[in-house]
Coordinates of C-alpha atoms in Angstrom, one line a residue:
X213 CA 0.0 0.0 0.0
X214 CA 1.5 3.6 -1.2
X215 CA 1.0 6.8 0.0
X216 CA 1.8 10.3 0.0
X217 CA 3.2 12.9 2.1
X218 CA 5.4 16.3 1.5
X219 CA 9.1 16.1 2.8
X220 CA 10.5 19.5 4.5
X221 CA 11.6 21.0 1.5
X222 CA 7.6 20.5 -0.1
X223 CA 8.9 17.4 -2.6
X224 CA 6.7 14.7 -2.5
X225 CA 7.6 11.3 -1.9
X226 CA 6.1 7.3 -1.2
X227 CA 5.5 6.1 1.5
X228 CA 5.2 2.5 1.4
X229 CA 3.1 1.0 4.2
X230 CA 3.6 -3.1 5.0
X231 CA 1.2 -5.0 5.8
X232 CA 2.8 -8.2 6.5
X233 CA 3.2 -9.7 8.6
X234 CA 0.7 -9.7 11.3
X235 CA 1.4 -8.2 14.9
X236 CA 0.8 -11.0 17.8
X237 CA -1.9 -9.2 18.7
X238 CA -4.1 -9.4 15.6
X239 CA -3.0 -13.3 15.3
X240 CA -4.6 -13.9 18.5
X241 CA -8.1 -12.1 18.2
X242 CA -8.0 -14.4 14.9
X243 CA -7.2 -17.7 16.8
X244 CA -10.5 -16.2 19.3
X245 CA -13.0 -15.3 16.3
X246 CA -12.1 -18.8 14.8
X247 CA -12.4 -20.6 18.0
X248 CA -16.1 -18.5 18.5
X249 CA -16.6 -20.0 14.6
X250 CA -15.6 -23.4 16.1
X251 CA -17.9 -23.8 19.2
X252 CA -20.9 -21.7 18.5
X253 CA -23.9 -21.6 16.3
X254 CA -23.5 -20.3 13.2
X255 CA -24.8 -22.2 9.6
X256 CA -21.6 -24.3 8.6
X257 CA -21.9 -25.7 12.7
X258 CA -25.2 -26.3 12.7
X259 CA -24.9 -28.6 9.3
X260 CA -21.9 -30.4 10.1
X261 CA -21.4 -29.9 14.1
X262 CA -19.8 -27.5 16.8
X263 CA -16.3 -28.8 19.1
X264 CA -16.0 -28.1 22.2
X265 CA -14.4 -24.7 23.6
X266 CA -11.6 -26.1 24.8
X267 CA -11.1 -28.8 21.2
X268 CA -12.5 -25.4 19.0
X269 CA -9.5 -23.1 21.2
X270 CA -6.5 -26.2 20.1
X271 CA -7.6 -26.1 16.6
X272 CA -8.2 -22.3 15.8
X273 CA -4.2 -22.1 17.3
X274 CA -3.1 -24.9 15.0
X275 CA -5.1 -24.0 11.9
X276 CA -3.7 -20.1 12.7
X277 CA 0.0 -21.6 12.6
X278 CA -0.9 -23.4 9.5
X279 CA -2.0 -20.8 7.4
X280 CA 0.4 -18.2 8.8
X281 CA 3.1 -20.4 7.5
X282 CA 2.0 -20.7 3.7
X283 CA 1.2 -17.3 3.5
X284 CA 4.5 -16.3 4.9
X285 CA 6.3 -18.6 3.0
X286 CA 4.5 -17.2 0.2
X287 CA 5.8 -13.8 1.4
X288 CA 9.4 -14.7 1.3
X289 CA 9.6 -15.8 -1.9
X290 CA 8.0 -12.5 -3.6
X291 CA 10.9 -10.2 -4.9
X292 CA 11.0 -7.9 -2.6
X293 CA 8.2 -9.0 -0.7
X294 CA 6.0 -6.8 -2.1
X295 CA 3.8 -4.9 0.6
X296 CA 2.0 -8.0 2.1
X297 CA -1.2 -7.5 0.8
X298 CA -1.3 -10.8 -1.2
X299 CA 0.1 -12.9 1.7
X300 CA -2.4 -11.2 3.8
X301 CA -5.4 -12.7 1.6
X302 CA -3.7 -16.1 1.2
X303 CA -3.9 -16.0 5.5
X304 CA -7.8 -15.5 5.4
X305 CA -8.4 -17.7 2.5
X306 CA -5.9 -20.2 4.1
X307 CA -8.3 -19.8 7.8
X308 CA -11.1 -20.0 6.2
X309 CA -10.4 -23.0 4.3
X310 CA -9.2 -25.2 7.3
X311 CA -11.8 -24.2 9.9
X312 CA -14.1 -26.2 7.3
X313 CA -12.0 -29.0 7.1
X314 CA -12.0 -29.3 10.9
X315 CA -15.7 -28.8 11.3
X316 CA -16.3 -31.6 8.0
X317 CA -14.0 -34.0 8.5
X318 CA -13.4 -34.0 12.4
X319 CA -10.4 -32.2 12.8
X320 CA -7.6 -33.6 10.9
X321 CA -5.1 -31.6 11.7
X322 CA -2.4 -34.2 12.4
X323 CA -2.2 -34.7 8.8
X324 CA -2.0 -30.8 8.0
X325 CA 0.8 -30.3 10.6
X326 CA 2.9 -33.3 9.1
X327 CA 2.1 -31.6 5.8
X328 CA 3.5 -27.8 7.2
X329 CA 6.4 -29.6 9.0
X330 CA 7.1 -30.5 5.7
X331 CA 7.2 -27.1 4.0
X332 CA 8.7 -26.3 7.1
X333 CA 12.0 -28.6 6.5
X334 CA 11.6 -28.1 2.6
X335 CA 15.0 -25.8 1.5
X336 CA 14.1 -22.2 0.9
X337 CA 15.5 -19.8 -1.2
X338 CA 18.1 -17.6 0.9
X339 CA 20.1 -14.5 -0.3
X340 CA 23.8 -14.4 1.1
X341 CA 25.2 -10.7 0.5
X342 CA 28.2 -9.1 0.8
X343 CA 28.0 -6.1 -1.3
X344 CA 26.8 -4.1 1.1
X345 CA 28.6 -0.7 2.8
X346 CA 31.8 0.9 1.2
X347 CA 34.0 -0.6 -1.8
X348 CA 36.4 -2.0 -0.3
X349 CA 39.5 -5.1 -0.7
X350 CA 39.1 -8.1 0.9
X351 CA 41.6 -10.4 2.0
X352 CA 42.6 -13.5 3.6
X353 CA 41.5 -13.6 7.3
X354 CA 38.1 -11.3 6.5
X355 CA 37.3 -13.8 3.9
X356 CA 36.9 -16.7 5.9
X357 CA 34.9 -14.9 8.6
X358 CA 33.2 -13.2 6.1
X359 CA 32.4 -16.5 4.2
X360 CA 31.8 -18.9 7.3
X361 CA 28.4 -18.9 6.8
X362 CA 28.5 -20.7 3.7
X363 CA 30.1 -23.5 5.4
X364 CA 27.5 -24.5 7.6
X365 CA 25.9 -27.8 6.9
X366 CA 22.6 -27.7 5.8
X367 CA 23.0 -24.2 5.2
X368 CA 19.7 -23.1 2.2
X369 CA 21.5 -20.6 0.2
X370 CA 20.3 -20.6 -3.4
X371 CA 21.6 -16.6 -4.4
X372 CA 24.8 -15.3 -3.9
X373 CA 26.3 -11.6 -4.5
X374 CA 30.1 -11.0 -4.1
X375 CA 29.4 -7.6 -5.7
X376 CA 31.6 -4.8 -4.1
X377 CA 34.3 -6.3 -2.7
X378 CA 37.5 -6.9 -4.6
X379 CA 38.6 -10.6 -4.3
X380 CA 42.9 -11.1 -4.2
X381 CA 44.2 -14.6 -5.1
X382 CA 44.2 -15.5 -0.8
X383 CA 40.7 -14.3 -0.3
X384 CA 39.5 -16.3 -3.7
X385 CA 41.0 -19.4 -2.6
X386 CA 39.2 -19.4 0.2
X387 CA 36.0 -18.4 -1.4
X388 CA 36.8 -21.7 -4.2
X389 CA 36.4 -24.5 -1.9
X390 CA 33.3 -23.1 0.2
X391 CA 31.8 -22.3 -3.7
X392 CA 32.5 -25.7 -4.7
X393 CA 31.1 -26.9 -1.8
X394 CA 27.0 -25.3 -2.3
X395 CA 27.7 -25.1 -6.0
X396 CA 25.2 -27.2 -6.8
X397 CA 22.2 -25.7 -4.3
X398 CA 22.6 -22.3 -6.3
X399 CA 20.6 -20.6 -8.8
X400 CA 22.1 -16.7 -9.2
X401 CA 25.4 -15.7 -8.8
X402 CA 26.2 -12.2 -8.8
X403 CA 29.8 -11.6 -9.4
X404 CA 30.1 -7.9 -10.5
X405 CA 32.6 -5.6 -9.6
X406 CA 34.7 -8.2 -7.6
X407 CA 38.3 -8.0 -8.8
X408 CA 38.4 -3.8 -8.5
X409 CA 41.7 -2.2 -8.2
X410 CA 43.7 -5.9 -8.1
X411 CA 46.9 -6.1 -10.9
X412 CA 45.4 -7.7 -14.3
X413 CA 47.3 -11.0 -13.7
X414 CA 46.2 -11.3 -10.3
X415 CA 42.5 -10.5 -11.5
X416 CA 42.5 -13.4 -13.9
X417 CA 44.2 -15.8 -11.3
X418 CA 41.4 -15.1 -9.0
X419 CA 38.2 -15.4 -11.8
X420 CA 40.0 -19.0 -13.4
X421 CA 39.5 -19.9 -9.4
X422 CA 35.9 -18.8 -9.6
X423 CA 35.2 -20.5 -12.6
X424 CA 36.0 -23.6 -11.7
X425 CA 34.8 -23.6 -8.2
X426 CA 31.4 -22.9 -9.9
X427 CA 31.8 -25.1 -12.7
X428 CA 29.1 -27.6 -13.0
X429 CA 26.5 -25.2 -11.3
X430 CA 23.2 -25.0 -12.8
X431 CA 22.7 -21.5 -12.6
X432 CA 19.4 -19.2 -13.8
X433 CA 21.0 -16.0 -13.2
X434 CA 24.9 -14.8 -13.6
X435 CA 26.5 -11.1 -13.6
X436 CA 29.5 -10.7 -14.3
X437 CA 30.1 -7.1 -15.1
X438 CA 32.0 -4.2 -13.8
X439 CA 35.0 -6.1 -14.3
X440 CA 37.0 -4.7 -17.1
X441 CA 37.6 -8.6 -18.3
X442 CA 38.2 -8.1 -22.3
X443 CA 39.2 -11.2 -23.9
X444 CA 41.0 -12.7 -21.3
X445 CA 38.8 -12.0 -18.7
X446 CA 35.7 -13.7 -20.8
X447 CA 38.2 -16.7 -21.3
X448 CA 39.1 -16.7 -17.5
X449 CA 34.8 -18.1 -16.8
X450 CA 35.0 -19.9 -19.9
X451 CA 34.5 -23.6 -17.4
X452 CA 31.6 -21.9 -15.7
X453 CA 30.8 -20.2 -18.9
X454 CA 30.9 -23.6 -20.3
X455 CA 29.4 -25.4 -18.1
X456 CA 25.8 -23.6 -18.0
X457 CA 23.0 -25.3 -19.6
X458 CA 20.0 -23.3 -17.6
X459 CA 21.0 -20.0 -17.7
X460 CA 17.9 -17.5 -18.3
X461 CA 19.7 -14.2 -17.6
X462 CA 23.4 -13.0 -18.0
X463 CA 25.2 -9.5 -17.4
X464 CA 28.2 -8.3 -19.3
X465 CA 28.3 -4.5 -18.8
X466 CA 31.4 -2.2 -18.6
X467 CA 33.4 -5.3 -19.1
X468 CA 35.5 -3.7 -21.8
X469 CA 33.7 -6.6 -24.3
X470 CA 35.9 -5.5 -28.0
X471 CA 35.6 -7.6 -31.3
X472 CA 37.5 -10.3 -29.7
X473 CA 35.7 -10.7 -26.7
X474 CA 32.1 -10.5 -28.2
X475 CA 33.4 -13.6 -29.8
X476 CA 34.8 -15.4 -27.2
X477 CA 31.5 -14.7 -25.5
X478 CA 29.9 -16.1 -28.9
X479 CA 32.3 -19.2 -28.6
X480 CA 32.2 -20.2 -24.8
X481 CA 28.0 -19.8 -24.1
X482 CA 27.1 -22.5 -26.4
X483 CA 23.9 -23.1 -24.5
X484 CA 21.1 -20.6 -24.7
X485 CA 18.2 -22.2 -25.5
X486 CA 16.6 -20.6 -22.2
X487 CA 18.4 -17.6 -22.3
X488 CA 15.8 -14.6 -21.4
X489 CA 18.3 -11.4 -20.2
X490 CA 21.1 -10.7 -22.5
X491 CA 22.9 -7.5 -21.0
X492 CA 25.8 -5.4 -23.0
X493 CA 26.2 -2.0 -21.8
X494 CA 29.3 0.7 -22.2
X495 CA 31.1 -1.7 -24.0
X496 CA 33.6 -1.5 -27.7
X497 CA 32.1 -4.2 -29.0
X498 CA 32.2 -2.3 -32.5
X499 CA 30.3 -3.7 -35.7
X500 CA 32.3 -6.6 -35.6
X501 CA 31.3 -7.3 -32.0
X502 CA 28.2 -6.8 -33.0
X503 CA 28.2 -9.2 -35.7
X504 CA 29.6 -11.9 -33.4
X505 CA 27.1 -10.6 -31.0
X506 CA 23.6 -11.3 -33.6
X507 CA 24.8 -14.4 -33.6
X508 CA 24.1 -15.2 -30.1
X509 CA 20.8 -13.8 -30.7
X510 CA 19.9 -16.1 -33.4
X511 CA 20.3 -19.0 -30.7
X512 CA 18.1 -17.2 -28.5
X513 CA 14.4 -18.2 -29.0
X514 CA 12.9 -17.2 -26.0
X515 CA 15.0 -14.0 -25.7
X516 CA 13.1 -10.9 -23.9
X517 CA 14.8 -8.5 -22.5
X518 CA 18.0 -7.5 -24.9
X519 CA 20.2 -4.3 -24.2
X520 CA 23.3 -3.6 -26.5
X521 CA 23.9 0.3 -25.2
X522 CA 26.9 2.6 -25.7
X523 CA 28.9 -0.3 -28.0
X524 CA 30.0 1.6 -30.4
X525 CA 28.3 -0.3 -32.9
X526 CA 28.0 1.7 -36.5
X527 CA 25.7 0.6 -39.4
X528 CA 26.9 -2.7 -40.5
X529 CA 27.0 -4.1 -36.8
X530 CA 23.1 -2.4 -36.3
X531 CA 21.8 -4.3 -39.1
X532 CA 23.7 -7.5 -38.1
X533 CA 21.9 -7.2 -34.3
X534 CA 18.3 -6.0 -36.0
X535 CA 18.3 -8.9 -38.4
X536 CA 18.9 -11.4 -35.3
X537 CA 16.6 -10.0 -33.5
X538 CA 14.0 -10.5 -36.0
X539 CA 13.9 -14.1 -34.5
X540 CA 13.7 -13.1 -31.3
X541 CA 9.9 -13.2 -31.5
X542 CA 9.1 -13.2 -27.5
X543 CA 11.6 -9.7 -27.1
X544 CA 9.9 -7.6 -24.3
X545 CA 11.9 -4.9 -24.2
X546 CA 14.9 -3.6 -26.1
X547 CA 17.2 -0.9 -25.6
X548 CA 20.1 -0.1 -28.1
X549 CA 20.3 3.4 -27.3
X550 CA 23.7 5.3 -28.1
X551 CA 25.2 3.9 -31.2
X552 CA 25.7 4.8 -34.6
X553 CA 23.0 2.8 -35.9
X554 CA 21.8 5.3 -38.8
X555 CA 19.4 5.7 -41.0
X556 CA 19.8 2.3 -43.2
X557 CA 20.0 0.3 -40.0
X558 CA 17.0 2.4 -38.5
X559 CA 15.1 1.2 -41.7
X560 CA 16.0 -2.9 -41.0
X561 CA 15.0 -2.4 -37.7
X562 CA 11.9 -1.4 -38.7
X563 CA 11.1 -4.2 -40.7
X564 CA 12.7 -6.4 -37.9
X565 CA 10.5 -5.2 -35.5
X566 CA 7.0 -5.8 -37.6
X567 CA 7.5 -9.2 -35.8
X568 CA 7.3 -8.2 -32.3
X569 CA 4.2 -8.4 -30.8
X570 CA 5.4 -8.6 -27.1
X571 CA 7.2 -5.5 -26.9
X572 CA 6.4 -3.5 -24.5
X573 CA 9.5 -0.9 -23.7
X574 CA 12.1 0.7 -26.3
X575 CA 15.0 2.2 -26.4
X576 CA 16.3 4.1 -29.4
X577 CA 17.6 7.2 -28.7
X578 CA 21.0 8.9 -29.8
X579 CA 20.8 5.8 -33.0
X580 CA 21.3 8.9 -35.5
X581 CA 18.5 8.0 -37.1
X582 CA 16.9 11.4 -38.8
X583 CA 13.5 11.3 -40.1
X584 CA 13.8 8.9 -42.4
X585 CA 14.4 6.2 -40.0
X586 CA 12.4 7.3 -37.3
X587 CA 9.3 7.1 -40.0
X588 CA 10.0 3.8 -40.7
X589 CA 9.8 2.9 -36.9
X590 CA 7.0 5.2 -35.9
X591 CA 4.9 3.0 -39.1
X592 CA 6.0 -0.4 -37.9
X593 CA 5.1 0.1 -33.9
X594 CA 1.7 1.5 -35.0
X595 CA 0.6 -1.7 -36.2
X596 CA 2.4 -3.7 -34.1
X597 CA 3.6 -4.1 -30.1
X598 CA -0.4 -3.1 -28.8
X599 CA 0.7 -3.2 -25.1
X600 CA 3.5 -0.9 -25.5
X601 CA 4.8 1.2 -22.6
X602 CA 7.6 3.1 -23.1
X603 CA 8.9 4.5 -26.4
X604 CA 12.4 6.8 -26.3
X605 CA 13.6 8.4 -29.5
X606 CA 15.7 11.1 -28.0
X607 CA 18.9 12.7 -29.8
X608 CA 18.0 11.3 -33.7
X609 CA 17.6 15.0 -35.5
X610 CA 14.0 14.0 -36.1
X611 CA 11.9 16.9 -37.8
X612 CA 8.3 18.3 -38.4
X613 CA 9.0 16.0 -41.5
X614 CA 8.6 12.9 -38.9
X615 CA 6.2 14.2 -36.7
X616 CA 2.8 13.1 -38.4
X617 CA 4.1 9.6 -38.4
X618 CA 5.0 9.9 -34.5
X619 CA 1.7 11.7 -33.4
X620 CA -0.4 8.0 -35.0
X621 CA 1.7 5.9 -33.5
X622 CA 1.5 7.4 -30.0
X623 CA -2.3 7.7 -30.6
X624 CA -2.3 4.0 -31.1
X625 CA -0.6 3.4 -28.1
X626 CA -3.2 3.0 -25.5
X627 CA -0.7 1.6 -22.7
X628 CA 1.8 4.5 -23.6
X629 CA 3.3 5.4 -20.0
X630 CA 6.6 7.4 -21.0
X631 CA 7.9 9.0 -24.3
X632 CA 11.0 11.0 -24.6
X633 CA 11.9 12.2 -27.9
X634 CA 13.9 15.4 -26.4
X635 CA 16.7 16.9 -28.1
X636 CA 15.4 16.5 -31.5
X637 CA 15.1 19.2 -33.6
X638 CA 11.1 19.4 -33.8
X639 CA 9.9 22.6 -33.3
X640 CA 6.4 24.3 -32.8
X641 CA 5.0 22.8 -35.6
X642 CA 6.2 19.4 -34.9
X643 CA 5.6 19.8 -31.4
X644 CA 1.8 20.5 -32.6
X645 CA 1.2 17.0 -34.6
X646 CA 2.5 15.3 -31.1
X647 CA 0.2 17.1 -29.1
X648 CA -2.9 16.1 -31.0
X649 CA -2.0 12.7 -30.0
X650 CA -2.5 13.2 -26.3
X651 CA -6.0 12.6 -26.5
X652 CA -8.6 10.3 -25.4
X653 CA -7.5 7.4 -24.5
X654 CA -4.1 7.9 -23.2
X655 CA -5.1 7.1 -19.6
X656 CA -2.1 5.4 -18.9
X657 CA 0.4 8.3 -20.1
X658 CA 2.7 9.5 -16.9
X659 CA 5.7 11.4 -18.5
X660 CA 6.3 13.3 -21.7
X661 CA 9.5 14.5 -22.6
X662 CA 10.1 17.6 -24.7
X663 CA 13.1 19.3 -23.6
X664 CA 15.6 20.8 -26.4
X665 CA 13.3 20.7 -29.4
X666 CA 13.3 24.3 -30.3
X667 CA 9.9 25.1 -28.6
X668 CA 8.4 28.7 -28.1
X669 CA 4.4 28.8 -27.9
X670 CA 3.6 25.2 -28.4
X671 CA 4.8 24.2 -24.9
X672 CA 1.3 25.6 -23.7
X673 CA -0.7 23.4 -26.3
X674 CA 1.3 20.5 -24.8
X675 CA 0.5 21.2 -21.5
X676 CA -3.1 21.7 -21.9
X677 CA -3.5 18.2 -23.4
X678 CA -1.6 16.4 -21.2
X679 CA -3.0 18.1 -17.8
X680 CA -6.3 16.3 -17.6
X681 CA -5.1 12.9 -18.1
X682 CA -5.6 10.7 -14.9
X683 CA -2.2 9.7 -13.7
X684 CA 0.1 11.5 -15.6
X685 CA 3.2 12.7 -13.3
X686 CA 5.5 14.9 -15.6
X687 CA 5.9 17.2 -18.7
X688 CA 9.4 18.7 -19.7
X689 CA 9.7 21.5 -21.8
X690 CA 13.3 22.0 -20.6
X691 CA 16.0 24.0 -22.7
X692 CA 13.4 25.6 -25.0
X693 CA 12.9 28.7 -26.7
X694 CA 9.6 29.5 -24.1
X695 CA 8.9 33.1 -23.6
X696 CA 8.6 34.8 -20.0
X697 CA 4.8 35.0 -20.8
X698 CA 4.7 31.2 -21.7
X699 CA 6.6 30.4 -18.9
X700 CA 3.8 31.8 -16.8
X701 CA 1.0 30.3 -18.9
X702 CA 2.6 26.8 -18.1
X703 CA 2.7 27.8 -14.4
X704 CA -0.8 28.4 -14.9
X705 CA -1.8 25.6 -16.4
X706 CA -0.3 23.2 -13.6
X707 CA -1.3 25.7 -11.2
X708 CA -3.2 22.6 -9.1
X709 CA -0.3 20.4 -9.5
X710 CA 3.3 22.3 -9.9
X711 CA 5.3 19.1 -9.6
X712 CA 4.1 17.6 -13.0
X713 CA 5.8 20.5 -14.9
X714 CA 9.7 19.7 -14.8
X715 CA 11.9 22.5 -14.3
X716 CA 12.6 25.5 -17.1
X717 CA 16.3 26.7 -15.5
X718 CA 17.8 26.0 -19.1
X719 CA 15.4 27.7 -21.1
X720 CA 16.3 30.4 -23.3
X721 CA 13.4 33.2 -23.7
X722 CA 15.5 34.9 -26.3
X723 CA 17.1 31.9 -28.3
X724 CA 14.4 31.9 -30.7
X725 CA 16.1 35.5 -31.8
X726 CA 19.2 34.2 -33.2
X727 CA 19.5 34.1 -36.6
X728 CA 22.9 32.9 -38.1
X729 CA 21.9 34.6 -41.5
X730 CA 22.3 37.5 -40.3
X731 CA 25.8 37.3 -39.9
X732 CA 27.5 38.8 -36.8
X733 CA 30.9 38.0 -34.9
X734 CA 30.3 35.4 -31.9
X735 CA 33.9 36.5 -30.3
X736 CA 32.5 40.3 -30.0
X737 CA 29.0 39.1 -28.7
X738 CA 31.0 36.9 -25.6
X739 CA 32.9 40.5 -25.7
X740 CA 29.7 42.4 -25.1
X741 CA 28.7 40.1 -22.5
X742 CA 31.9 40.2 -20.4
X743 CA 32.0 44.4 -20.4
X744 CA 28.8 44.0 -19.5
X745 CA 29.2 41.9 -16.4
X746 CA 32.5 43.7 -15.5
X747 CA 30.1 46.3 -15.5
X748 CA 28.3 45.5 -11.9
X749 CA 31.7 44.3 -10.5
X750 CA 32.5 46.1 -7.0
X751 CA 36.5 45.8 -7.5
X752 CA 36.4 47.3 -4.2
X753 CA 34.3 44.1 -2.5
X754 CA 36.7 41.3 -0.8
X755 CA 36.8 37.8 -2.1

């Protein structure tokens, strides 16, 4: 459960309100209504029979204990856990349920608390973290105090996260063993950022010893990024690499992932067949990384979440990855935002993406892609991806030209929650065709993103038709060309609700007035402007 409240400054911010699990006190008036439910008249007693007060009191505890466990069980196993309103209802339903069984069948609760001493013993998913607090080494005699708990026996820990803390070759061979050890009980292994600051030969020594300590795992979930491993480092987990045949998710991220490594990464995860997270971020993979890259993807069936951002991949690499992921038929969300995609490769991913019905975020923004490309995507996603939710096109020098195209395919979009097409080169008649799209409709619409599009009057038209709409949160009409008089139009138009209009501290009221045909010296402007603020200098006032 959510709510609101102002902080001291006026901001507003969520306040998130548990409701699980139950205090003692509340369990106990439950155990006394269902003993009451148990022993006096009411219509499921009087057809199959009341207990005693003293039987209906033993049961209403026992049946309380049952169904607190599955519902906090339940609970536990949420990411996050949520805020305890569905565990709450799966306690009720779960009371409700039993006190019938008793009252039908005579109170067979032996058999239900054999059953829940069996959930009870059953191995539950635990999280062993050590990423938590400041970056910092790790070494030898921390290590093992720091890694005892993995050692004890029967010990239920399924998830692991070494994120944080930079591993030398004493502390990793004492992780190794203790790895080896519960390397078969584990399902996600986060491994990010662990060999920080350590010399590069000492950084391979300790991910081989890693590797092969978790060699054999069956793992669903693997991050490995944050480590700078280029090449080498992707061949120093190439036996755990190896080794995985139920990976669903795996993170490569500012791991320095060049030609060479994208291929070594090609070569050593022979086995996605599962695969559902495939993670490159801030990498040089390059269009030849790319190309070893789409050929991942076309082993990828059930591929849905696929990021390639900031590779430095170019056109022939863009068309490589859009043709891939043209197979990639269950793809939920994709983001290849900041590369040098282009217009060509803007055109094949529109075609590639004619086959996505699933999609339901995108990222495209800083691709280069100019009207011409941005067309071609605005014309595939209208007839296709119904239920999608976000939409970014920022940074592609899309014009007016484009805009008609954009406006139907947002007015398609009736699960739009965020589009960003700032810095684009738009303008107020552009900006026009995109407001006439915020109509009915677009219920779901939260956030709208203008900012540096050469804007002057037309920042009021968008305002006014995105206002009214039920839960949208924010409009920004940042770094425009928006008069003083505008400015206060806006102000006006939010007037009930200030904090859905971004802020305007890098507009320019007076940018629309520059002209670069008419000439003029830019060195004597910034001239003009320093006499002029030399001007109101008291040379007399201390620094």
């Amino acid at each position: 459960m959510e709510n609101t409240a102002k902080t001291s400054n006026g901001e507003r911010c969520q306040i998130t309100i548990k409701l699980w699990p139950p205090s003692e006190n509340t369990r106990l008036m439950l155990v006394e209504r269902m003993t009451n439910n148990l022993s006096t008249p009411t219509i499921f007693t009087r057809k199959y029979g009341s207990l005693g007060q003293p039987e209906a009191a033993k049961y209403a505890k026992q049946i309380e204990e049952s169904a607190f466990c599955s519902a906090n069980q339940h609970y536990e196993q949420e990411p996050g856990g949520g805020d305890g309103s569905y565990a709450v209802q799966l306690y009720a339903r779960e009371c409700s349920k039993l006190i019938l069984e008793v009252l039908k069948e005579g109170a067979k609760l032996e058999e239900k608390e054999a059953m829940k001493s069996e959930v009870e013993s059953a191995p539950r998913e635990t999280f062993f973290d050590i990423s938590k607090g400041q970056r910092a080494f790790i070494e030898v005699d921390e290590a093992q105090v720091l890694l005892n708990p993995l050692k004890e026996p029967g010990n239920s820990y399924t998830k692991i996260c070494f994120s944080n803390r930079s591993f030398g070759l004493g502390a990793a061979n004492v992780a190794g063993p203790i790895l080896a050890s519960i390397k078969n009980q584990l399902k996600e292994v986060d491994l990010s950022d662990f060999v920080a600051g350590r010399p590069e030969a000492e950084a391979l020594d300790v991910m081989n010893i890693f590797s092969e300590a978790l060699e054999g795992s069956h793992l669903k979930y693997l991050n490995i990024s944050d480590n700078a491993l280029g090449e080498k480092g992707v061949r120093a987990f190439a036996k755990l690499l190896r080794s995985q045949t139920s990976l669903e998710e795996l993170y490569l991220m500012n791991d320095g992932i060049s030609k060479e490594a994208a291929q070594a990464v090609c070569e050593l995860v022979p086995s996605t067949d599962v695969l559902k997270v495939l993670h490159f971020h801030n990498n040089m993979t390059g269009d030849e990384g790319a190309i070893a890259i789409s050929e991942i993807l076309k082993r990828c069936p059930l591929l849905e979440d696929f990021r390639c951002s900031s590779t430095r991949v170019g056109s022939e690499g863009g068309i490589a990855l859009t043709e891939a992921l043209a197979q990639c038929k269950n793809l939920k969300k994709l983001d290849l935002r900041d590369n040098m995609f282009g217009v060509e490769a803007g055109v094949k991913l529109s075609e590639a993406l004619k086959k996505h019905e699933n999609l339901t975020e995108i990222y495209l923004s800083y691709l280069n892609l100019e009207d011409d490309g941005a067309v071609a995507i605005a014309n595939t996603l209208k007839e296709s991806a119904p239920s999608l939710a976000v939409l970014e096109m920022a940074g592609n020098d899309i014009t007016a030209e484009a805009a008609p195209s954009l406006a139907a395919c947002i007015t398609s979009k009736k699960s739009l929650v965020k589009l960003n097409l700032s810095e684009n080169d738009l303008k107020d008649d552009g900006a026009i065709q995109i407001s006439k799209a915020f109509g009915e409709g677009q219920d779901q619409l939260k956030e709208v993103d203008m900012s540096q599009n050469s804007l002057t009057t037309t920042a009021r038209k968008l305002a006014q038709a995105l206002v009214h709409l039920p839960g949208f949160k924010l409009l920004n009409v940042n770094g425009n060309f928006i008069s003083e008089e505008d400015i206060d139009e806006l102000r006006s138009i939010f007037k009930e609700c200030q904090e859905k209009l971004g802020p305007l501290d890098e507009n320019d009221p007076e940018g629309n007035d520059f002209d670069d045909s008419k000439g003029g010296d830019e060195d004597e402007g910034s001239q003009d402007e320093l006499e002029e603020k030399l001007k109101k200098l008291d040379v007399n006032q201390e620094n």
